[in-house]
Coordinates of C-alpha atoms and ligand atoms in Angstrom, one line a residue:
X1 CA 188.3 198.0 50.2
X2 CA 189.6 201.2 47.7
X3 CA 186.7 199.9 45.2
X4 CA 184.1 199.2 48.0
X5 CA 185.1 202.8 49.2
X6 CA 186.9 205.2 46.6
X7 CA 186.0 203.6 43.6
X8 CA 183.8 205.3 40.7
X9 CA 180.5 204.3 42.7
X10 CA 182.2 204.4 46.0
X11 CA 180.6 204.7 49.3
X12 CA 183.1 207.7 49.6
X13 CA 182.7 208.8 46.3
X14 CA 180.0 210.7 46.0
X15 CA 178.2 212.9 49.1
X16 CA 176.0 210.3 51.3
X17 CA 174.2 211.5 54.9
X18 CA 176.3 210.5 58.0
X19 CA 174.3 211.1 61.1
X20 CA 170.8 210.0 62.2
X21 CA 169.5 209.1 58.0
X22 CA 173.1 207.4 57.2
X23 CA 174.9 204.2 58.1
X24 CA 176.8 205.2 60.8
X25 CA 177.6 208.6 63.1
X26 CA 180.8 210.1 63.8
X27 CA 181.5 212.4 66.6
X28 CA 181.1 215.3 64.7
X29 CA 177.9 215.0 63.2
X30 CA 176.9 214.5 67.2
X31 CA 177.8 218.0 68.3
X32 CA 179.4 221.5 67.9
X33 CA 181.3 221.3 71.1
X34 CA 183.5 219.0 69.1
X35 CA 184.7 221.3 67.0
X36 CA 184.4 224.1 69.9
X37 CA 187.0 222.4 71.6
X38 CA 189.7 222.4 68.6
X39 CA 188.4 226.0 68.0
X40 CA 189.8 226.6 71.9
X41 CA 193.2 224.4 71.3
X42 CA 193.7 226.2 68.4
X43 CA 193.2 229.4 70.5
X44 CA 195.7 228.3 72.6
X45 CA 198.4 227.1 69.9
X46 CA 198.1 231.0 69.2
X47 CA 198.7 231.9 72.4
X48 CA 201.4 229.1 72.8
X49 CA 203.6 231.3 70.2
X50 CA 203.2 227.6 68.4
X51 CA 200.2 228.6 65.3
X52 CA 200.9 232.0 63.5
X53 CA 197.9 234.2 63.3
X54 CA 198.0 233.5 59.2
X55 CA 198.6 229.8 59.8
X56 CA 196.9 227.4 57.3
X57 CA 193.8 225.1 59.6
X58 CA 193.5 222.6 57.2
X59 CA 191.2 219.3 57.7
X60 CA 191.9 216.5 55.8
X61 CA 188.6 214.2 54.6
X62 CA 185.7 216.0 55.9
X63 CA 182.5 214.8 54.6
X64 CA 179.6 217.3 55.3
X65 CA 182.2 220.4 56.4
X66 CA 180.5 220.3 59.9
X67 CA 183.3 219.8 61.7
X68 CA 185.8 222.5 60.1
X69 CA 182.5 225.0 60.0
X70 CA 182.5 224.4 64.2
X71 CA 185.9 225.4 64.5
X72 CA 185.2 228.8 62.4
X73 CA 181.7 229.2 64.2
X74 CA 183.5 228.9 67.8
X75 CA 186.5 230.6 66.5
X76 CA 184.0 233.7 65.8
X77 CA 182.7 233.6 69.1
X78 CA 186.0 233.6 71.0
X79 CA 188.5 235.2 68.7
X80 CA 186.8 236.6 66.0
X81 CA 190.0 238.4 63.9
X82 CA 191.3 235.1 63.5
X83 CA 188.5 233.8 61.3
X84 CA 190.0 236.6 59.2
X85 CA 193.5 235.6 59.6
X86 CA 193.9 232.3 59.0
X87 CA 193.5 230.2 55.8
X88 CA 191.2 227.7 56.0
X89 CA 191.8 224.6 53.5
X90 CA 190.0 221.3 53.4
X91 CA 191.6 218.2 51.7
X92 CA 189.0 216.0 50.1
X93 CA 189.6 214.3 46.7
X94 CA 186.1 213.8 45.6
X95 CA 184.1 216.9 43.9
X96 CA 180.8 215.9 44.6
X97 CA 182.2 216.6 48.6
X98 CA 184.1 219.4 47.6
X99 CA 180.8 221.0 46.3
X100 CA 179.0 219.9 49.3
X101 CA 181.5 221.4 51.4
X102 CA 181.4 224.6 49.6
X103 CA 177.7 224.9 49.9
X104 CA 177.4 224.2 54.0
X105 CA 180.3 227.0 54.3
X106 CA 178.6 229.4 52.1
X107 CA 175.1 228.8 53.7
X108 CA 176.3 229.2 57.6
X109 CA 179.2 232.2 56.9
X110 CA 178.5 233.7 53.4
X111 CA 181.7 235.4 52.3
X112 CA 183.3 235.9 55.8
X113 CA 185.4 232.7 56.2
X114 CA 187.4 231.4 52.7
X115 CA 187.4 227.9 52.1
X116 CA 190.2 226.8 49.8
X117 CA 190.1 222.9 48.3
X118 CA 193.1 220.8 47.3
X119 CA 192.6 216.9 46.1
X120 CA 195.4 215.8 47.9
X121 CA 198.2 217.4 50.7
X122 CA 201.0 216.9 48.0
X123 CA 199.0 220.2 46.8
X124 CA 199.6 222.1 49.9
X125 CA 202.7 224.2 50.5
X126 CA 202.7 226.4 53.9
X127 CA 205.0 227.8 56.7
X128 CA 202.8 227.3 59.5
X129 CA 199.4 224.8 60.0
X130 CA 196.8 223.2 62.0
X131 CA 195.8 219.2 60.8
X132 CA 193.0 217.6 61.7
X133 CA 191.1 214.8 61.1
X134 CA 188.0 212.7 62.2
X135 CA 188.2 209.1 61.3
X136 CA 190.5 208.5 58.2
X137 CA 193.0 206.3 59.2
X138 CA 190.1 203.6 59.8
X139 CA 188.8 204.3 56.3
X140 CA 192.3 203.8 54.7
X141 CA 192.7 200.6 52.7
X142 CA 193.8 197.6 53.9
X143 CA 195.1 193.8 53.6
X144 CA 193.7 191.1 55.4
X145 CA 196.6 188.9 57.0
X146 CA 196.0 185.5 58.6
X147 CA 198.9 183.3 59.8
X148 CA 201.6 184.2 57.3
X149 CA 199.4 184.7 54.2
X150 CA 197.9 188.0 52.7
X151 CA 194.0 187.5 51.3
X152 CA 193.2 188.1 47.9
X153 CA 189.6 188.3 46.5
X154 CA 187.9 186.6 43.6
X155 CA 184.8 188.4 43.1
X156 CA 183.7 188.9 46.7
X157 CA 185.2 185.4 48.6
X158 CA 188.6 185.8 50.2
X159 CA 191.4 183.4 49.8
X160 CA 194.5 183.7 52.1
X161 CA 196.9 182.2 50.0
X162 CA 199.3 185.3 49.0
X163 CA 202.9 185.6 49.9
X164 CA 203.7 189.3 50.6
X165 CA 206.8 190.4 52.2
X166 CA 205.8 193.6 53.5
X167 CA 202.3 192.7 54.9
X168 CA 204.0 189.8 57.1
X169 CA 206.6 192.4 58.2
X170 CA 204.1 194.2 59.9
X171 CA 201.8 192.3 60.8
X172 CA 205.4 190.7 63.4
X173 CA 205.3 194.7 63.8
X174 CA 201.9 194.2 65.6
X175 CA 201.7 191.2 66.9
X176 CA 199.0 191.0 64.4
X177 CA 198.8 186.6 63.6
X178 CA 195.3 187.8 61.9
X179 CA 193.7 190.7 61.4
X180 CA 193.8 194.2 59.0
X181 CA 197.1 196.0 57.8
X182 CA 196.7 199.2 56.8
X183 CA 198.1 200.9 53.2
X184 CA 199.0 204.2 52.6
X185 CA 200.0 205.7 56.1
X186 CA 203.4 205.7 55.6
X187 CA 203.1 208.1 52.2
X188 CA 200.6 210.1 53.5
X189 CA 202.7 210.7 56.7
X190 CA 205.5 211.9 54.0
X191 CA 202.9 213.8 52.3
X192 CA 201.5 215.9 55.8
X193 CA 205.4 216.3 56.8
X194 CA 206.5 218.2 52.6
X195 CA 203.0 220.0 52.9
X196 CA 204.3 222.5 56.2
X197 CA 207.0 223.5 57.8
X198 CA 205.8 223.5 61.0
X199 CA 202.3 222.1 62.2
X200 CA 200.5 220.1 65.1
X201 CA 198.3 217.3 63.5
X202 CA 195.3 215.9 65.6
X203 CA 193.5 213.3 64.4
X204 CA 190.2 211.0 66.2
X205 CA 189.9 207.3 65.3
X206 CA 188.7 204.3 66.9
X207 CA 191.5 201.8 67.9
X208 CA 194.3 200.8 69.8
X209 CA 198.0 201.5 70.2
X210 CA 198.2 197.9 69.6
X211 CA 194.8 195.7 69.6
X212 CA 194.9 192.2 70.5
X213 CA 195.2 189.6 67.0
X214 CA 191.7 189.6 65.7
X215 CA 190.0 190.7 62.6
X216 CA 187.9 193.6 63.3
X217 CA 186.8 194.4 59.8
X218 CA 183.0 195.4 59.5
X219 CA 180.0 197.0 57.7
X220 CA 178.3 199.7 58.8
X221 CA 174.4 199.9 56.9
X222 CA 171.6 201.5 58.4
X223 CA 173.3 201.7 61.8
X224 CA 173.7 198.0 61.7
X225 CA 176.9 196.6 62.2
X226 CA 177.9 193.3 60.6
X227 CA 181.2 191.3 61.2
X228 CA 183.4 191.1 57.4
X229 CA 183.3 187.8 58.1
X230 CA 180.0 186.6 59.8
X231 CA 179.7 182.9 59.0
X232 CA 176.2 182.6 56.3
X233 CA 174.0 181.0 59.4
X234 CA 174.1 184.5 61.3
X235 CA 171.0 186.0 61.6
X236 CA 172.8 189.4 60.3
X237 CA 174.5 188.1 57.6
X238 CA 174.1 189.6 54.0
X239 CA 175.9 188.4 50.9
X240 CA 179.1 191.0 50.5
X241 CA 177.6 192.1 46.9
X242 CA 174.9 193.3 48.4
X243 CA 176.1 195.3 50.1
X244 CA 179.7 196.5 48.7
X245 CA 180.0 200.0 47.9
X246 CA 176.7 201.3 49.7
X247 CA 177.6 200.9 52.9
X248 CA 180.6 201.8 54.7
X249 CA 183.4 199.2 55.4
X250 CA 185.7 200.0 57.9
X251 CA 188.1 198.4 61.1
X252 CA 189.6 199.2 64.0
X253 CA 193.3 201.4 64.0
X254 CA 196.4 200.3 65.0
X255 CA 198.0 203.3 66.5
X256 CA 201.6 202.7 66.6
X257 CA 201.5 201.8 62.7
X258 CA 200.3 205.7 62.2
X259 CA 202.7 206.4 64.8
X260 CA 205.7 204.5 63.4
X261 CA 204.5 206.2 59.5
X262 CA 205.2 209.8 61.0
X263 CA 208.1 209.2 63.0
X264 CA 209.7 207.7 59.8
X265 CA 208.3 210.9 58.2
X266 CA 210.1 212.8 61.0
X267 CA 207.2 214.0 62.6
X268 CA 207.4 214.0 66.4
X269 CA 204.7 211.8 68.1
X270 CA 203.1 213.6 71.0
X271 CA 200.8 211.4 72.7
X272 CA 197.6 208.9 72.4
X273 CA 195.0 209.8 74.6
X274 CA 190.9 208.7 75.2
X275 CA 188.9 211.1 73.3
X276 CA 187.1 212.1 76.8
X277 CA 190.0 213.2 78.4
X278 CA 191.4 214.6 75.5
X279 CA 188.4 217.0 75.0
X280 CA 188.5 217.2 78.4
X281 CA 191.9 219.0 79.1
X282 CA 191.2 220.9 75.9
X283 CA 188.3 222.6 77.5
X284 CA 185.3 221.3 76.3
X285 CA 183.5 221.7 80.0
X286 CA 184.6 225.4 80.4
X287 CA 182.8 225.7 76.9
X288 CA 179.7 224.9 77.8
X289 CA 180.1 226.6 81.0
X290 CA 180.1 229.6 78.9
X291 CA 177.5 228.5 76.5
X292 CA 175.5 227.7 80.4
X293 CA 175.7 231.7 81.2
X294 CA 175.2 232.5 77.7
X295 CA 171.4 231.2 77.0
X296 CA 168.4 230.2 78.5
X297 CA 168.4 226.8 80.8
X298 CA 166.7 224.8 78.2
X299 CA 169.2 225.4 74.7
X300 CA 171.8 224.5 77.4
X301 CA 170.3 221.1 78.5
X302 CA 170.0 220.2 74.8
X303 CA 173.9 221.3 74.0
X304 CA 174.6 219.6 77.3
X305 CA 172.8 216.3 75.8
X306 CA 174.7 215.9 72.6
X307 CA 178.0 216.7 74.2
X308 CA 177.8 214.2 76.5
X309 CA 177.7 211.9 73.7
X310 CA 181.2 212.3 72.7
X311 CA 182.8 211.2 76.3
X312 CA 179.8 209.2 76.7
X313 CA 181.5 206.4 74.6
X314 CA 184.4 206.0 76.4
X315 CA 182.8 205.9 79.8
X316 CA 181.0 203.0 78.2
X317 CA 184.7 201.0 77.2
X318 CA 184.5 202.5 73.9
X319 CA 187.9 203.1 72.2
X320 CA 188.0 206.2 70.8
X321 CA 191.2 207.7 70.6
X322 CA 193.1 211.3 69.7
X323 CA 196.3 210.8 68.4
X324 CA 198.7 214.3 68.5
X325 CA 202.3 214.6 66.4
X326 CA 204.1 217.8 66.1
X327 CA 207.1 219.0 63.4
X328 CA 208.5 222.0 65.0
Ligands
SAM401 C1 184.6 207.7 58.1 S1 184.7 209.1 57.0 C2 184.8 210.4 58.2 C3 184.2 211.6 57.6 C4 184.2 212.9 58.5 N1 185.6 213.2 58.9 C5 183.4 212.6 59.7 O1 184.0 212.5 60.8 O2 182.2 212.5 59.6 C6 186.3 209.0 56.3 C7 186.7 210.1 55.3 O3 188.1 210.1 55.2 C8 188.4 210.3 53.8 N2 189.7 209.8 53.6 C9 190.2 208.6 53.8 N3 191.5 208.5 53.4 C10 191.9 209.8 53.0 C11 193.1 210.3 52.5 N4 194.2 209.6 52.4 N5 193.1 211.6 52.2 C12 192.0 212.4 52.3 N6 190.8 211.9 52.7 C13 190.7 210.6 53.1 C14 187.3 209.6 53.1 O4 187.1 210.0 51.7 C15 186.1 209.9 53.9 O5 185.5 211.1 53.6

């Protein structure tokens, strides 16, 4: 998974379209009021006494910018001096993004809201921040367990037929008998905690606290989803060379192993909430009740329309969750 997604060739690696000409969509390439809503949480953190008015908003593997570039555009809107007050910092590790990024923010703001880019959060020292996140931790690597042996791949087949300590730990963690363990949460939980003193982290992912023992690894191409391990007589199925490192490969979170990484990290765990209701008690409808007496009847049904699609999931059983820590 690190070649199929971070290596030289990557799918993450260099700039690709998510959205309607990509493989997949995330919530933020569906609408503005996504970002809105942060912009508005963040409002209140300020208001809260809990986010200086030079804290550091900082989002951590952002792809396009669009999300970030929300949160400054609503920011503007509803408390303008702060776009001039805070730092804004994206963390992404590729350059090809980082000049991607660069471009969108010059393009929508010009020289009113300063971007600055770090590879990694072990380059970020701060007092006071803002985290977030939209679908990472699916995209970290992982292992594939399956009763008490850890996979290993020979070209693109997978063997289970490794002994590894750690993985079996966890997966008895999880009451995982098969299925996906993630790798690197518990240093990059260290990493967020030595990066700021003080900061609320939010981050959106698809999961559970703890999903039922399954494998739910899959590839996303062309807004086609195919099961990692679709047996060859499926009508989807495609040989995995074909399709490793163009198209996105990613499975479903288990929560309370990002929980357990930040709580070791000594990062307080707030809560696990459905994104709806999470946007929802942030204030995404009294948003577009402004935006309603704002502009004309029409612009409104069409912001109305794409916001919908990011409850719209849930409503549906979907299982998108925000996830909230706090080191205070
Ligand atoms: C599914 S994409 C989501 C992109 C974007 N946030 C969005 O919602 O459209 C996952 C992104 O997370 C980044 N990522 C994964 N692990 C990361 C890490 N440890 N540090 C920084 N970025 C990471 C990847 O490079 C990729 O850009």
């Amino acid at each position: 998974m690190t070649e199929w997604l971070y290596g030289e060739d990557g799918y993450y690696a260099t700039y690709k379209n998510i959205g309607k000409e990509g493989d997949f969509y995330t919530a933020v390439s569906t609408s503005k009021f996504f970002g809105g809503t942060i912009a508005k949480h963040i409002i209140a953190l300020v208001d809260e006494g809990f986010l200086q008015s030079d804290a550091t908003i900082c989002e951590i593997g952002a792809h396009h910018g669009y999300f970030l570039a929300d949160v400054c555009e609503f920011l503007y809107t509803l408390r303008p001096e702060l776009l001039e007050s805070f730092h804004f910092v994206i963390i992404e590790r590729f350059d090809d993004l980082q000049a991607q990024q660069n471009r969108y923010f010059q393009e929508s703001f010009g020289d009113a809201v300063k971007l600055t880019h770090y590879k990694s959060l072990t380059q970020l020292q701060c007092k006071n921040a803002f985290f977030i996140a939209n679908e990472i931790f699916d995209a970290f690597p992982c292992e594939l367990y399956y009763k008490g042996k850890t996979a290993r791949a020979d070209e693109h087949n997978v063997e289970f037929d490794v002994d590894n300590s750690w993985v079996h730990e966890k997966a008895k963690l999880y009451n995982k008998d098969r299925g996906e363990i993630a790798l690197g949460y518990e240093a990059f939980a260290l990493e967020m905690a030595a990066a700021a003193e003080t900061f609320e982290f939010m981050s959106f992912d698809y999961g559970e606290m703890v999903a039922r023992p399954d494998f739910s690894l899959r590839i996303y191409t062309k807004h086609k989803v195919i099961p990692f391990f679709l047996p060859q007589d499926k009508e989807d199925y495609k040989p995995r060379d074909e399709l490793f490192a163009k198209s996105d490969i990613t499975y479903d979170v288990t929560f309370a192993h990002v929980k357990d990484a930040y709580e070791a990290a000594g990062v307080e765990f707030v809560e696990l909430k459905a994104q709806m209701v999470a946007l929802i008690d942030m204030g995404m409808l009294e948003l577009l009740e402004m935006l309603q007496k704002n502009v004309e009847e029409k612009i409104y049904k069409q912001e109305l329309e794409k916001a919908k699609m990011l409850i719209l999931p849930d409503f549906l059983g979907e299982r998108f969750k925000m996830i909230k820590f706090r080191k205070q």
